[in-house]
Coordinates of C-alpha atoms and ligand atoms in Angstrom, one line a residue:
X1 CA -26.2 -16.6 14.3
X2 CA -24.1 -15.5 17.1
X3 CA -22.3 -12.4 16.4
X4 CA -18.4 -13.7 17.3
X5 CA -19.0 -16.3 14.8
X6 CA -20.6 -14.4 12.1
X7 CA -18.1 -14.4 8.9
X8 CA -16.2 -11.0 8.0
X9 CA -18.4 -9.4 5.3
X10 CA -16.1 -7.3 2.9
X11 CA -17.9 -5.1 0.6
X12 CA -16.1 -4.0 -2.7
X13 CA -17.6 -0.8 -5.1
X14 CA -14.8 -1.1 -8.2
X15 CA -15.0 1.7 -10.7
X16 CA -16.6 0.3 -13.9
X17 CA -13.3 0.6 -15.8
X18 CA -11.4 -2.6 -17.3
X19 CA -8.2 -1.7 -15.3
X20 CA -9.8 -0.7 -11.9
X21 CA -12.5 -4.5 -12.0
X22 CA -10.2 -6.3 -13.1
X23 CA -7.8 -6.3 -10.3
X24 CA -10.5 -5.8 -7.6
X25 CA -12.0 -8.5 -8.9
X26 CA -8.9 -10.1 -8.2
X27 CA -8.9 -8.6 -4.1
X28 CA -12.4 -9.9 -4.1
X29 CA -11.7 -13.4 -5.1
X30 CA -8.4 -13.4 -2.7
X31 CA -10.7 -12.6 0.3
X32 CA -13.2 -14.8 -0.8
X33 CA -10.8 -18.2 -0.8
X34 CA -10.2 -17.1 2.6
X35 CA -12.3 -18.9 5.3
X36 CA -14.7 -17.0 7.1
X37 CA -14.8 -14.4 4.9
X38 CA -18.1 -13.2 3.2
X39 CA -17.7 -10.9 0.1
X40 CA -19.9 -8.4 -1.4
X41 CA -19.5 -6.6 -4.8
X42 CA -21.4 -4.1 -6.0
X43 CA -22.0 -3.1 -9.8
X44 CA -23.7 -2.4 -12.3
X45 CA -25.7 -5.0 -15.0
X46 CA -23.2 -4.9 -17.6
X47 CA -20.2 -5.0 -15.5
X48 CA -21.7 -8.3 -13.9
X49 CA -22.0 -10.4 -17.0
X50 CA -18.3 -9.4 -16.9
X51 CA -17.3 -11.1 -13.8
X52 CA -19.8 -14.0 -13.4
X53 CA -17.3 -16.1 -14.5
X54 CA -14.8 -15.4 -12.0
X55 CA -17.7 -15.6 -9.1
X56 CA -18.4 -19.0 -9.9
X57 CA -15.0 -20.1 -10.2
X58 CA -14.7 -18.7 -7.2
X59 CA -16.9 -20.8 -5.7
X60 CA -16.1 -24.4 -7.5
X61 CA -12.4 -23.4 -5.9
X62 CA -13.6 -22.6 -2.4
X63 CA -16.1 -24.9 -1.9
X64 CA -18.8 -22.5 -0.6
X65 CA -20.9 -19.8 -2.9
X66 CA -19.1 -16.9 -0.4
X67 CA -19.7 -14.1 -2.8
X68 CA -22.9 -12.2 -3.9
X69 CA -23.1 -9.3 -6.5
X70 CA -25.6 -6.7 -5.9
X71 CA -26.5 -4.5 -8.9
X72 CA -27.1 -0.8 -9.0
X73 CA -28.7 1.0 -11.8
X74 CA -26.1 3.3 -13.2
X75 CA -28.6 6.3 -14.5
X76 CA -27.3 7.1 -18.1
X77 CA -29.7 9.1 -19.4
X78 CA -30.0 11.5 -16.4
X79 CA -26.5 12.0 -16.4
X80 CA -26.6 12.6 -20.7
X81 CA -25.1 9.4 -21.5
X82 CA -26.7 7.1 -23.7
X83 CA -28.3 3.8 -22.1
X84 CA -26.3 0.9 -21.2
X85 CA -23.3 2.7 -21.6
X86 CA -22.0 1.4 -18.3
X87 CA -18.5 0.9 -18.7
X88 CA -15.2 3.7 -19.5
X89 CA -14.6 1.3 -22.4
X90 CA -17.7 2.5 -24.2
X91 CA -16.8 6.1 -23.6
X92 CA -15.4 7.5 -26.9
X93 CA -15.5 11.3 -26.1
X94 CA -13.9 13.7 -23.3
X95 CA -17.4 15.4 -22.7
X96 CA -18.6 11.7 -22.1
X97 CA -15.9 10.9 -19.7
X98 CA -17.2 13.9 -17.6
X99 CA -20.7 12.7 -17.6
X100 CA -19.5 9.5 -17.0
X101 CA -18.3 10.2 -13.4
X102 CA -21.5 12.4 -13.0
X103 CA -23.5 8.7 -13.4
X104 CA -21.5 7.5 -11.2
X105 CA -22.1 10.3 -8.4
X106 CA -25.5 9.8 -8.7
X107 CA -24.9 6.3 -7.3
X108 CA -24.6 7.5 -4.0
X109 CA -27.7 7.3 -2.5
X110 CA -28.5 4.1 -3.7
X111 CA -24.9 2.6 -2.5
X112 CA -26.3 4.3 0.9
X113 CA -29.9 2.3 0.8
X114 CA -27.7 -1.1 0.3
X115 CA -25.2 -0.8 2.7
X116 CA -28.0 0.5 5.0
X117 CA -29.0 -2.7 4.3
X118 CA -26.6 -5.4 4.3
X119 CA -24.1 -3.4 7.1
X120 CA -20.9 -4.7 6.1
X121 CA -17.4 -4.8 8.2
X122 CA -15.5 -3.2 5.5
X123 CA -16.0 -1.3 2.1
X124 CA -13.1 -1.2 0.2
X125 CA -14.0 1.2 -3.0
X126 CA -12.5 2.5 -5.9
X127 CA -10.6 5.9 -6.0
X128 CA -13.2 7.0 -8.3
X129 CA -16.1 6.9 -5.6
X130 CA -14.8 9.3 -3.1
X131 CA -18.5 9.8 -1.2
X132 CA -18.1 6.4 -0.4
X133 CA -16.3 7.4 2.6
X134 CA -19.5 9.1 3.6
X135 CA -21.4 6.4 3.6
X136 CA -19.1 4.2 5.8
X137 CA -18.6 7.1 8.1
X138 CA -22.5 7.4 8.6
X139 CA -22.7 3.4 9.2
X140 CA -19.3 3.3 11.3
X141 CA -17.8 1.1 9.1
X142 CA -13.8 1.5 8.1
X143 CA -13.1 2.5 4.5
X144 CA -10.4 1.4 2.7
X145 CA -9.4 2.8 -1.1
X146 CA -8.3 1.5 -3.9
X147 CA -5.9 4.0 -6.6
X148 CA -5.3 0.9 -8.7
X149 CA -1.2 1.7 -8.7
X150 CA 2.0 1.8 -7.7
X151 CA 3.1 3.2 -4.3
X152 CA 5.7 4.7 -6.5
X153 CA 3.4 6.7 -8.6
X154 CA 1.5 7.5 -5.3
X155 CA 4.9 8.9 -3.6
X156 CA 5.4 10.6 -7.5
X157 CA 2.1 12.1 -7.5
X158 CA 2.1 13.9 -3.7
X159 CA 5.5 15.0 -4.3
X160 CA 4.5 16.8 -7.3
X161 CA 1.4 17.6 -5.9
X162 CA 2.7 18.9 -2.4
X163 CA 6.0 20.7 -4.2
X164 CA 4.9 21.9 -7.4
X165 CA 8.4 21.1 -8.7
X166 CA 7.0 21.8 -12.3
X167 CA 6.1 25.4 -12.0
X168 CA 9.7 26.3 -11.3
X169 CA 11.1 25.1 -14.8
X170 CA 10.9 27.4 -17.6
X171 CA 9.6 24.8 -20.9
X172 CA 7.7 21.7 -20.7
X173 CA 10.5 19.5 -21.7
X174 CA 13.0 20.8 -19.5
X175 CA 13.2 18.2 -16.7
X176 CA 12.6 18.9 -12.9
X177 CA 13.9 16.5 -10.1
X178 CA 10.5 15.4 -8.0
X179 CA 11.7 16.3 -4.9
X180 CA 12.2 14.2 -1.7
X181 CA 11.8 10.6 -2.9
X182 CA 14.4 7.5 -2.6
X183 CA 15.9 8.3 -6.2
X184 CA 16.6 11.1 -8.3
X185 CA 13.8 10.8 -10.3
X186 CA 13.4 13.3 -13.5
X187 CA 10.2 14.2 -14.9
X188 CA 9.1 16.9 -17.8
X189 CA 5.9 19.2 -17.4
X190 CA 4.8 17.6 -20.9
X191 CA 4.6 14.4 -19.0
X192 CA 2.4 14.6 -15.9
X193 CA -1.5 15.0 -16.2
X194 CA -3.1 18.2 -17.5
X195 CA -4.9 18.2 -14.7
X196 CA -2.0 18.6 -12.6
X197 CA -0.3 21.6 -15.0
X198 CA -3.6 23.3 -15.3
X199 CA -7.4 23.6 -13.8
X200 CA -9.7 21.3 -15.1
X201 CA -13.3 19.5 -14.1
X202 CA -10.9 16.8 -13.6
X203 CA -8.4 18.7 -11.2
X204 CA -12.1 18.8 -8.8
X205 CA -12.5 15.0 -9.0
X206 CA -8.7 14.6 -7.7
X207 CA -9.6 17.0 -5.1
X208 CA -12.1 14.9 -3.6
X209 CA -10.5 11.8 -4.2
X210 CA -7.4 12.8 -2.2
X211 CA -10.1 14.9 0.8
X212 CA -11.7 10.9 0.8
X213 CA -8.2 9.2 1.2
X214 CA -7.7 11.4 4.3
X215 CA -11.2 10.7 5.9
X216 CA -10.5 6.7 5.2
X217 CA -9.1 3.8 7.0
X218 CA -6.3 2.9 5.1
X219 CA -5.5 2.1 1.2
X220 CA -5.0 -1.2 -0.5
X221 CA -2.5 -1.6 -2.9
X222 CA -1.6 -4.3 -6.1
X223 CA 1.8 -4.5 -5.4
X224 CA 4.7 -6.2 -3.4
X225 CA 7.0 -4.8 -0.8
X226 CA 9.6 -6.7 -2.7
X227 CA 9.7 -4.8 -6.1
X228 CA 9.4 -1.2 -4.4
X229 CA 10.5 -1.2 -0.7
X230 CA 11.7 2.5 -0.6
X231 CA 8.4 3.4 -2.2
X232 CA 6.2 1.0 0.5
X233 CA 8.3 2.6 3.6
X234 CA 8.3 6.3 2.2
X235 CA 4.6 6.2 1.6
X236 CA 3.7 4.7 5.1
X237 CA 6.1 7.0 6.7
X238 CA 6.2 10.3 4.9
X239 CA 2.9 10.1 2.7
X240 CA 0.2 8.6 4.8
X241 CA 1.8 8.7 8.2
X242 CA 0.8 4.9 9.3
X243 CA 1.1 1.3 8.0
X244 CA -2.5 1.4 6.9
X245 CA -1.6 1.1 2.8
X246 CA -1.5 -3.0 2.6
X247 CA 0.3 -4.4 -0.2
X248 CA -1.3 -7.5 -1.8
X249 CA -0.2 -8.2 -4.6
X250 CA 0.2 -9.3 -7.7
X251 CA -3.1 -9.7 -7.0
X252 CA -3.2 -10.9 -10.8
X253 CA -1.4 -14.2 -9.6
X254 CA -4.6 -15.5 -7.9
X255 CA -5.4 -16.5 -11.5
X256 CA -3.8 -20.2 -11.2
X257 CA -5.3 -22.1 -13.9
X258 CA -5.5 -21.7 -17.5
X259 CA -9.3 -20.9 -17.2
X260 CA -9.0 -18.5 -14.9
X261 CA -6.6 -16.3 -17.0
X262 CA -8.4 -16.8 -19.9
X263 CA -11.6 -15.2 -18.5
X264 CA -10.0 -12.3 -16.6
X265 CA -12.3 -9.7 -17.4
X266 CA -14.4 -11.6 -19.3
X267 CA -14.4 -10.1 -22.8
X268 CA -12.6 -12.9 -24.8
X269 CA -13.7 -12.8 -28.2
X270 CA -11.1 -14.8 -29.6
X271 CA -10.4 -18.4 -28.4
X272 CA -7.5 -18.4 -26.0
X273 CA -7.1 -22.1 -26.8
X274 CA -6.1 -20.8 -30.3
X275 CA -4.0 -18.3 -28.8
X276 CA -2.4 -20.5 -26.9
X277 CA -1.9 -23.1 -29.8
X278 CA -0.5 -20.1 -31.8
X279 CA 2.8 -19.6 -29.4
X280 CA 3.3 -23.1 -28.7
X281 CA 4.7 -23.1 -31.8
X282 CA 7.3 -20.7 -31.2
X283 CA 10.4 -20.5 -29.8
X284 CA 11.4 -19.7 -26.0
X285 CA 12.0 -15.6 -25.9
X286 CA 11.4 -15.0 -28.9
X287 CA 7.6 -13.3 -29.6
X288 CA 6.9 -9.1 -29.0
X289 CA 3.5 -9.2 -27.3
X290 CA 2.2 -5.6 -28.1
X291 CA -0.6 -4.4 -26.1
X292 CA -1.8 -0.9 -24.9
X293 CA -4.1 -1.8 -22.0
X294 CA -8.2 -2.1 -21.8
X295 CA -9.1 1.4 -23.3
X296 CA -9.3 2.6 -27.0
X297 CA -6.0 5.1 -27.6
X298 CA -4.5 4.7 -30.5
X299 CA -4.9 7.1 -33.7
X300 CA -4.7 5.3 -37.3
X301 CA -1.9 6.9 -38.1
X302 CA 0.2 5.5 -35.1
X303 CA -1.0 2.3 -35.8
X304 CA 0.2 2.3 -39.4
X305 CA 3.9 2.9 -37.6
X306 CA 3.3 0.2 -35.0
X307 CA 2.7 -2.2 -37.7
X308 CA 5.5 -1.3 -40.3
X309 CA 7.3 -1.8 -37.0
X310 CA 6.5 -5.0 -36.4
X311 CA 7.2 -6.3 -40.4
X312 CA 10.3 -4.7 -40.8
X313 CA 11.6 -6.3 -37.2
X314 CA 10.9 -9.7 -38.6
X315 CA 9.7 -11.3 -35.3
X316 CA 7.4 -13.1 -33.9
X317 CA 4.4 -11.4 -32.4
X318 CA 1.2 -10.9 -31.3
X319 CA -0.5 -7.0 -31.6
X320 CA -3.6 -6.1 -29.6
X321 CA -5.1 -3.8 -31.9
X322 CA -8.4 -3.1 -30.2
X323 CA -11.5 -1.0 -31.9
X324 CA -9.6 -0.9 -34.8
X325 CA -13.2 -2.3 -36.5
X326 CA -15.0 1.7 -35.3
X327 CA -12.3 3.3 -37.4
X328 CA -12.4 5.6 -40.2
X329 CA -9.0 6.1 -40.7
X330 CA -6.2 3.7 -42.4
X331 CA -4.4 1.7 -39.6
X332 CA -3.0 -0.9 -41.2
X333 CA -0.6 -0.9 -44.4
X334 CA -2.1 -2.8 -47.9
X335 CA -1.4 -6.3 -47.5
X336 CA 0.3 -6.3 -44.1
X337 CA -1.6 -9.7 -43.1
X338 CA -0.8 -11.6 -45.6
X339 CA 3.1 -10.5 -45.6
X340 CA 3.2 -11.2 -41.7
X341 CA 1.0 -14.3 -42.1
X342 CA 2.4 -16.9 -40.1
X343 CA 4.9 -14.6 -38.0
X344 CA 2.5 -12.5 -36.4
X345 CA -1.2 -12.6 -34.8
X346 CA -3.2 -9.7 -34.6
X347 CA -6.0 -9.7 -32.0
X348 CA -9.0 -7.2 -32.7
X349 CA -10.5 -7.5 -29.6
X350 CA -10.1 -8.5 -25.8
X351 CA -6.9 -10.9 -25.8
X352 CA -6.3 -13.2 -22.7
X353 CA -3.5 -11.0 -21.6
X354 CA -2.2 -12.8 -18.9
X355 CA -2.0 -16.3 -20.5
X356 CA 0.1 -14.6 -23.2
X357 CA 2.1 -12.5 -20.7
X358 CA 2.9 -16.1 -18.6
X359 CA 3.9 -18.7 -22.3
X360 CA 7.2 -19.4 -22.2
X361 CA 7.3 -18.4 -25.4
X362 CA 6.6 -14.1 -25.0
X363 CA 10.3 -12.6 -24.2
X364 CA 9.0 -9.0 -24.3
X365 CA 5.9 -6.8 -23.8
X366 CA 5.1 -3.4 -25.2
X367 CA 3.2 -1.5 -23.2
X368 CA 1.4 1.8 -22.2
X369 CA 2.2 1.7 -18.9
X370 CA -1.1 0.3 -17.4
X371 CA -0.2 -0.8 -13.4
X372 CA -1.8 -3.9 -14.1
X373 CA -0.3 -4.8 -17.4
X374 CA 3.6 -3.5 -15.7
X375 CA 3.2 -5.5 -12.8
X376 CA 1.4 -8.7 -14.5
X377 CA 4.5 -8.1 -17.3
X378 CA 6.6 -8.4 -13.9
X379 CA 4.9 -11.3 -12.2
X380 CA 5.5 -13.3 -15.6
X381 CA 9.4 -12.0 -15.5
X382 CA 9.0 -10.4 -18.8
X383 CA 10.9 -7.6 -19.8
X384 CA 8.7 -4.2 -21.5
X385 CA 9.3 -1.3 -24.1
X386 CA 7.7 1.4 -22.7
X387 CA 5.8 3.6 -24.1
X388 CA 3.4 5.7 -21.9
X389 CA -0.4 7.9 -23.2
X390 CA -1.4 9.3 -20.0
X391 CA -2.8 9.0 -16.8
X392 CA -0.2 8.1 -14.3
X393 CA 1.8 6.0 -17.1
X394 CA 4.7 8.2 -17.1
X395 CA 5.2 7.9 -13.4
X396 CA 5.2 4.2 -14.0
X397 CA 7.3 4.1 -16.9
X398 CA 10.0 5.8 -14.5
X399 CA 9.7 3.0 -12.3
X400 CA 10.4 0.6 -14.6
X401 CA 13.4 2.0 -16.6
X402 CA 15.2 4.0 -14.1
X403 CA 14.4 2.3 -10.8
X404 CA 14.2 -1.3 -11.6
X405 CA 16.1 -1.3 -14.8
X406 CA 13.5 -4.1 -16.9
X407 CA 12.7 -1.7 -19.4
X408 CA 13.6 -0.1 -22.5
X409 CA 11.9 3.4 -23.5
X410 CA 10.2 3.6 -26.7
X411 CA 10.7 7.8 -26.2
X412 CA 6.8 9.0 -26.0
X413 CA 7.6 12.4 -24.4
X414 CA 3.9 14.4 -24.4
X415 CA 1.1 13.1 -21.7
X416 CA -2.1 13.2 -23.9
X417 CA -5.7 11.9 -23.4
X418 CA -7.0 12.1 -27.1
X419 CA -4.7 10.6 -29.7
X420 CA -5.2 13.5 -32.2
X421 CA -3.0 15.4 -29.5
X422 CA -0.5 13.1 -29.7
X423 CA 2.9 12.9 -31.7
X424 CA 3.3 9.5 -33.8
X425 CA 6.3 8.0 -33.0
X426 CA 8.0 6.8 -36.0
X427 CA 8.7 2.9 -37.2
X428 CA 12.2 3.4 -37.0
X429 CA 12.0 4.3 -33.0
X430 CA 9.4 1.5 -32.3
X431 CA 12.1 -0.9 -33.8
X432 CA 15.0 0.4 -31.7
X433 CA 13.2 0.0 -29.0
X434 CA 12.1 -3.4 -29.9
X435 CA 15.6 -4.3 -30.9
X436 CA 16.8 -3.4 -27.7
X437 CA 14.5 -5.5 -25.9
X438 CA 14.7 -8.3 -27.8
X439 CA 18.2 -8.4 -29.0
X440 CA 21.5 -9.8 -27.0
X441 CA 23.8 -8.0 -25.5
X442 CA 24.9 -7.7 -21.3
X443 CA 22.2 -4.7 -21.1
X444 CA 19.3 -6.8 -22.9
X445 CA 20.7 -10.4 -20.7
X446 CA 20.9 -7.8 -17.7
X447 CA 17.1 -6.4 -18.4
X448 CA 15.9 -10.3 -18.9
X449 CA 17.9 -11.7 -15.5
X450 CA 16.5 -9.0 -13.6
X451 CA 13.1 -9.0 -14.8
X452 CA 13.2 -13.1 -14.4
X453 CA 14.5 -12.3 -10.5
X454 CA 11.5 -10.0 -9.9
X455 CA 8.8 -12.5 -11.4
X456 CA 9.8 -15.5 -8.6
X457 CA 9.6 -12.6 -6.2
X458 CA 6.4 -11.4 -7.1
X459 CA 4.8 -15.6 -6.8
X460 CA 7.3 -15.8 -3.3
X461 CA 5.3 -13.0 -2.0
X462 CA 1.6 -14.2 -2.6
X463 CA 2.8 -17.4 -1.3
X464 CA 2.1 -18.4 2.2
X465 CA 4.1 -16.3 4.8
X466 CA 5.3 -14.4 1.9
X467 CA 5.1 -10.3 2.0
X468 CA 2.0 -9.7 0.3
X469 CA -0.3 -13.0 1.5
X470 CA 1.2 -11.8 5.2
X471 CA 0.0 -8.5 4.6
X472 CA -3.3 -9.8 3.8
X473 CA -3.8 -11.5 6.9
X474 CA -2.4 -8.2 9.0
X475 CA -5.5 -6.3 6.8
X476 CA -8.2 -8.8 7.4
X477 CA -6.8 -8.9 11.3
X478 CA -7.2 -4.9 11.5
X479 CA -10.5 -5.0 9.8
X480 CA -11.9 -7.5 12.5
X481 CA -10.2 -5.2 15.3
X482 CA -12.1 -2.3 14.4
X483 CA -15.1 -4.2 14.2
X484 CA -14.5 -5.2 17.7
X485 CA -13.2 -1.8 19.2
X486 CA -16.5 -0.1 17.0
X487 CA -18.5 -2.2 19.5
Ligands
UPG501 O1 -6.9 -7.1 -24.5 C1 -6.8 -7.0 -23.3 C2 -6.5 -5.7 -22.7 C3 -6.3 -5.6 -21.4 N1 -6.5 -6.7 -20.6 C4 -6.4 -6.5 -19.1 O2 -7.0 -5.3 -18.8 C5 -6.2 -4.7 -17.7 C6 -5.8 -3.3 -18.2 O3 -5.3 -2.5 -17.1 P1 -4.1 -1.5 -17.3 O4 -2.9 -2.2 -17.9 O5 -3.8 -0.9 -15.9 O6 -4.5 -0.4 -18.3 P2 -5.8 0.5 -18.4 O7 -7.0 -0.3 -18.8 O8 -5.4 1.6 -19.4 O9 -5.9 1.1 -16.9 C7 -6.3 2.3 -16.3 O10 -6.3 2.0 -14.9 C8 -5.0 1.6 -14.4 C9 -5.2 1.3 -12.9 O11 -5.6 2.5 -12.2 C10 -4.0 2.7 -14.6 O12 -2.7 2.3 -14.1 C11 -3.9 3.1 -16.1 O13 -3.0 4.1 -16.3 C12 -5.3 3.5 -16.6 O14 -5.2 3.8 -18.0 C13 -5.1 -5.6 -17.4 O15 -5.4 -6.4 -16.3 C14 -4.9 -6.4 -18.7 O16 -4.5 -7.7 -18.4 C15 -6.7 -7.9 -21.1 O17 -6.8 -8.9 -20.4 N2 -6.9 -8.0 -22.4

């Protein structure tokens, strides 16, 4: 075929984590119902099965089978985890986690044999697989990462990072001001990532995360100019330097059809129809959809509060309580089910988030903080309780309460991995933060109006010659011009 009319071939590498294939999924199907774009995604066996579904409908929508998966063996047993364990969501320990990302180095060379092979125009790659960048550097081919969040909690993160505003306060709970960003923005020691506050194997893997973001092309980012302008213009022009961070999203919002949302991720194990059947029963506004993101968390104990929470509120709802099954300890209160039959649903597995997130019947979300569950909570115009575990959650959870004013603090305070290390936070809290989200009142009409604006934002901007899908077109532009200038 003639080179000039050879299709674009993008080639994505998501980590093998629920919350990072999820939305790259997402990117990948977005480039894919674009013409003259081929698309590439590497993975692992497991992980496949996962998105299949979303491949095909891929293709039934486009008209033309545009997208291959190429599988990589992820070595388990060399790296000391057991076989098949292919996924974060099937790591239960910290030591695990740790050999986890060691499995995943050891892709490397084999990543370097494919694209040796099928010379893309563009890899876009997770975070999580810095020596990607290596790989396109050898074959001349641009780079582009994905962090999976905000550019607020990227500003956050390299302010703290650059500053070290937290080594100048004297307790972990007294709060520091992150210096140099659009708002005053407060944070507490206790909140920001031990591997931030301390040294840890996982301070090495942020090391060569951010040495990779500097050696790459640019950065593609699930969000919308709209929702965080400040954030968009100080990364580009303080952070980075250069327009090269794209925002594309809610890249969730490609999802159009009821099918589509229901097989997000591909783990349903209960029937969404059911779901769905379940809250068209309810009023507008008026079910709590509690959910705490694709990873297990949550300690017994906690859970016990959560769901004493939920009874003595006397609302609708519907409570993701996943892995409860592999638990030893107590989580839920003698008889619970059958007092709350009828008002509440409790889903013990993978629940078709965004199809709940988007009935008219859902008027608030709590959440941990996930990007993707905050912005798909935003794309559906829902307001959130917040209530934060770790990772960059807190960061996020600042965004939503302080800078865009759609949420309602539940009050976690300490940024812990393991749940043993964590405080419970008490029924009576969890109410008055569900209350407050739920209730009436100017503050809770203000929260709902606002959060209802930001939703028909976020569809305007993956509209046509909205923000996001125009940025998408400036990305697959520059891609094609380094192609040509690499000539
Ligand atoms: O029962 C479920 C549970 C989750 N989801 C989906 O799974 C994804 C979960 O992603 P997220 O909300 O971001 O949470 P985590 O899985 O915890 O994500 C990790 O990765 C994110 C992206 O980097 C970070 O923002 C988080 O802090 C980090 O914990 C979302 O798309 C959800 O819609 C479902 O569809 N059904």
């Amino acid at each position: 075929m003639d080179s000039e009319a050879r299709p674009l071939h993008v080639l994505f590498f998501p980590m093998m984590a629920q919350g990072h294939m999820i939305p790259m999924t997402d990117i990948a199907k977005m480039f894919a119902l674009r013409e003259e774009v081929q698309v590439s995604i590497v993975t692992t066996p497991l992980n496949a099965t996962r998105i299949q579904s979303t491949i095909d409908r891929t293709a039934q929508l486009s008209g033309h089978h545009n997208t291959t998966i190429h599988l990589l063996q992820l070595p388990c047993s060399e790296a000391g985890l057991p076989d098949g364990c292919e996924n974060l969501d099937m790591v239960t320990t910290q030591d695990m986690i740790m050999a986890f990302f060691k499995a995943i180095s050891l892709l490397h060379h084999p990543f370097e044999q494919l694209v040796e092979r099928l010379r893309p125009d563009c890899i876009i790659s997770d975070m999580f697989l810095p020596w990607t960048v290596d790989v396109a550097e050898k074959f001349n081919i641009p780079r582009l990462a994905f962090h999976g969040t905000s550019f607020f909690s990227l500003c956050v993160s390299e302010s703290i990072r650059k500053h070290s505003p937290h080594e100048s306060v004297a307790s972990d709970t007294e709060p520091f001001l992150v210096p140099k960003l659009p708002h005053p923005i407060e944070m507490t020691r206790s909140q920001i990532p031990e591997h931030v506050r301390t040294r840890t194997p996982f301070t090495d893997i942020e090391e060569k995360v951010k040495e990779a973001d500097l050696k790459s092309y640019g950065e593609v980012v699930n969000s919308f100019y709209e929702l965080e302008p400040d954030y968009v213009k100080h990364y580009r022009e303080e952070v980075i330097g250069s327009d090269r961070a794209w925002h594309i999203g809610p890249v969730s919002l490609c999802n159009k059809d009821e099918k589509d949302m229901a097989e997000r991720g591909n783990k349903a194990l209960i029937d969404a129809n059911q779901c769905m059947h379940w809250l068209d029963s309810r009023e507008p506004g008026s079910v709590i959809y509690v959910c705490f993101g694709s990873l297990f968390l949550i300690g017994g104990a906690q859970l016990m509060e959560i769901a004493l929470a939920l009874e003595e509120s006397d609302r609708p709802f519907i409570w993701v309580a996943k892995n409860t099954d592999q638990m030893e300890e107590k989580w839920m209160p003698d008889g619970f089910e059958q007092r709350t039959k009828g008002k509440g649903l409790i889903i013990r597995g993978w629940a078709p988030q965004v199809m709940i997130l988007n009935h008219q019947a859902v008027g608030g979300f709590v959440t941990h903080c996930g990007w993707n569950s905050l912005l798909e909570g935003v794309a559906a115009g829902v307001p959130m309780a917040t209530w934060p575990l770790f990772a960059e959650q807190f960061c996020n959870e600042k965004l939503i309460t302080s800078v865009l004013r759609i949420g309602v603090e539940v009050g976690a305070k300490v940024w812990a991995k393991d749940a043993k290390d964590r405080q419970v936070i008490g029924r009576e809290e969890i109410k008055r933060a569900m209350a407050q989200l739920m209730g009436g009142g100017d503050e809770a009409d203000e929260r709902r109006r606002k959060a209802s604006e930001l939703g028909e934002m976020a569809k305007r901007a993956v509209e046509k010659g909205g923000s996001s899908s125009l940025d998408l077109d400036r990305l697959i532009d520059d891609i094609k011009m380094y192609g040509q200038q690499a000539k």
